[in-house]
Amino acid sequence: GIGKLLLLKIRGKSILVTGSCHGCGACCKSICLEGPSGWLRSQKAFLLIVEKYPEYKRFEIIGKDQQGLFLFSCTWCTPQGACLDYDNRLPLCCNFPESSLVFAGGSLPDNCGYSFVEVVPFAKILRRELQQKR
């Protein structure tokens, strides 16, 4: 969480998402969802999200992870891992995976085509180079 973010900042690094989607659907079949008050840990919190955002009805609770966060499965995901309405998927689906997953203690599904890499941001390298040329 915050400790990992602080450690990265101290080391002058950030998280970069690399790779590409293999289309396995693993991220759709076991995902944690976040609400306005943080990661969902109760059915009541999930129902409040669905009330405000009906498009989240497509998710069903399938269990909890080691941290007590609800795990959800998307009912729009076919057994082959494809989305039934790919063009109208939710922003969280379009943006998966976000580097914030690392800071929340999450991880990518096994055999995911994406990976997280610690890197020195380009802006920092550029500043360093420009300062050396003065």
Coordinates of C-alpha atoms in Angstrom, one line a residue:
G1 CA 0.0 0.0 0.0
I2 CA 1.3 3.4 1.1
G3 CA 4.6 1.8 2.2
K4 CA 5.3 0.5 -1.3
L5 CA 4.4 3.9 -2.9
L6 CA 6.7 5.7 -0.4
L7 CA 9.6 3.3 -1.1
L8 CA 9.2 3.8 -4.9
K9 CA 9.2 7.6 -4.4
I10 CA 12.3 7.4 -2.3
R11 CA 14.1 5.4 -4.9
G12 CA 12.8 7.8 -7.6
K13 CA 10.8 5.1 -9.5
S14 CA 7.3 4.5 -10.6
I15 CA 5.3 1.5 -11.9
L16 CA 5.0 0.9 -15.6
V17 CA 2.4 -1.5 -17.1
T18 CA 4.0 -3.5 -19.9
G19 CA 2.8 -6.4 -22.1
S20 CA -0.6 -7.0 -23.8
C21 CA -3.8 -8.8 -23.2
H22 CA -3.9 -12.5 -24.1
G23 CA -7.7 -12.6 -24.0
C24 CA -7.9 -15.3 -21.4
G25 CA -10.6 -13.6 -19.3
A26 CA -9.0 -14.4 -16.0
C27 CA -9.2 -10.8 -14.9
C28 CA -13.0 -10.9 -15.6
K29 CA -13.5 -14.0 -13.6
S30 CA -11.9 -12.9 -10.3
I31 CA -11.7 -9.2 -9.7
C32 CA -11.9 -6.8 -6.7
L33 CA -14.1 -3.8 -7.1
E34 CA -13.6 -0.4 -5.6
G35 CA -16.3 2.0 -4.4
P36 CA -16.2 5.6 -3.1
S37 CA -15.0 4.4 0.3
G38 CA -12.4 1.9 -0.9
W39 CA -12.3 -1.7 -1.9
L40 CA -15.6 -3.5 -1.5
R41 CA -15.7 -5.7 1.6
S42 CA -19.5 -5.9 2.2
Q43 CA -22.5 -6.9 0.3
K44 CA -24.2 -3.7 1.4
A45 CA -21.4 -1.6 -0.1
F46 CA -21.8 -3.5 -3.4
L47 CA -25.6 -3.0 -3.4
L48 CA -25.1 0.7 -3.0
I49 CA -22.7 0.8 -6.0
V50 CA -25.3 -1.2 -8.1
E51 CA -28.0 1.2 -7.0
K52 CA -26.0 4.2 -8.2
Y53 CA -24.4 2.5 -11.2
P54 CA -26.8 -0.2 -12.5
E55 CA -24.2 -1.4 -15.1
Y56 CA -22.4 -3.0 -12.2
K57 CA -25.2 -5.6 -11.9
R58 CA -23.1 -7.7 -14.3
F59 CA -20.8 -8.6 -11.4
E60 CA -21.5 -11.4 -9.0
I61 CA -19.8 -12.1 -5.7
I62 CA -17.8 -15.3 -5.8
G63 CA -15.8 -15.1 -2.5
K64 CA -13.2 -13.1 -0.7
D65 CA -9.4 -12.8 -1.1
Q66 CA -6.8 -13.1 1.7
Q67 CA -7.4 -9.4 2.7
G68 CA -11.1 -9.9 3.1
L69 CA -11.9 -8.0 -0.1
F70 CA -14.9 -9.4 -2.1
L71 CA -14.0 -11.2 -5.3
F72 CA -16.3 -10.7 -8.2
S73 CA -16.9 -12.4 -11.5
C74 CA -18.3 -10.7 -14.6
T75 CA -21.4 -12.4 -16.0
W76 CA -20.6 -10.9 -19.4
C77 CA -17.4 -13.0 -19.7
T78 CA -17.8 -16.2 -21.8
P79 CA -16.2 -19.5 -20.8
Q80 CA -13.6 -18.8 -23.5
G81 CA -12.7 -15.4 -21.8
A82 CA -14.4 -13.1 -24.3
C83 CA -16.7 -10.2 -23.4
L84 CA -20.3 -10.5 -24.6
D85 CA -20.3 -6.7 -25.3
Y86 CA -16.7 -5.8 -25.8
D87 CA -17.5 -2.3 -27.3
N88 CA -19.5 -1.3 -24.2
R89 CA -17.4 -2.7 -21.4
L90 CA -16.9 -0.6 -18.3
P91 CA -14.0 1.9 -17.9
L92 CA -12.4 -0.4 -15.3
C93 CA -12.3 -3.1 -17.9
C94 CA -10.9 -0.8 -20.6
N95 CA -8.2 0.4 -18.2
F96 CA -7.1 -2.9 -16.8
P97 CA -4.5 -3.2 -15.4
E98 CA -3.8 0.0 -13.6
S99 CA -0.6 0.5 -11.6
S100 CA -2.7 1.3 -8.6
L101 CA -3.3 -2.4 -8.3
V102 CA 0.2 -2.8 -7.0
F103 CA -0.3 -0.3 -4.2
A104 CA -3.6 -1.9 -3.2
G105 CA -1.8 -5.2 -2.6
G106 CA -3.3 -6.8 -5.6
S107 CA -1.7 -8.9 -8.3
L108 CA -2.2 -9.9 -11.9
P109 CA -3.9 -13.2 -12.7
D110 CA -1.5 -16.1 -13.4
N111 CA -0.3 -16.2 -17.0
C112 CA -1.5 -12.7 -17.6
G113 CA 0.1 -11.0 -20.6
Y114 CA 0.6 -7.8 -18.7
S115 CA 3.3 -7.2 -16.0
F116 CA 4.3 -4.4 -13.7
V117 CA 7.9 -3.1 -13.9
E118 CA 9.6 -0.6 -11.6
V119 CA 11.1 2.2 -13.8
V120 CA 12.7 5.6 -13.4
P121 CA 10.3 8.0 -15.0
F122 CA 11.4 9.5 -18.3
A123 CA 10.9 13.1 -17.0
K124 CA 13.4 12.4 -14.2
I125 CA 16.0 11.0 -16.6
L126 CA 15.5 14.0 -18.9
R127 CA 15.9 16.5 -16.1
R128 CA 19.0 14.8 -14.9
E129 CA 20.5 14.9 -18.5
L130 CA 19.6 18.6 -18.9
Q131 CA 21.2 19.5 -15.6
Q132 CA 24.4 17.7 -16.6
K133 CA 24.6 19.6 -19.8
R134 CA 24.6 23.0 -18.1

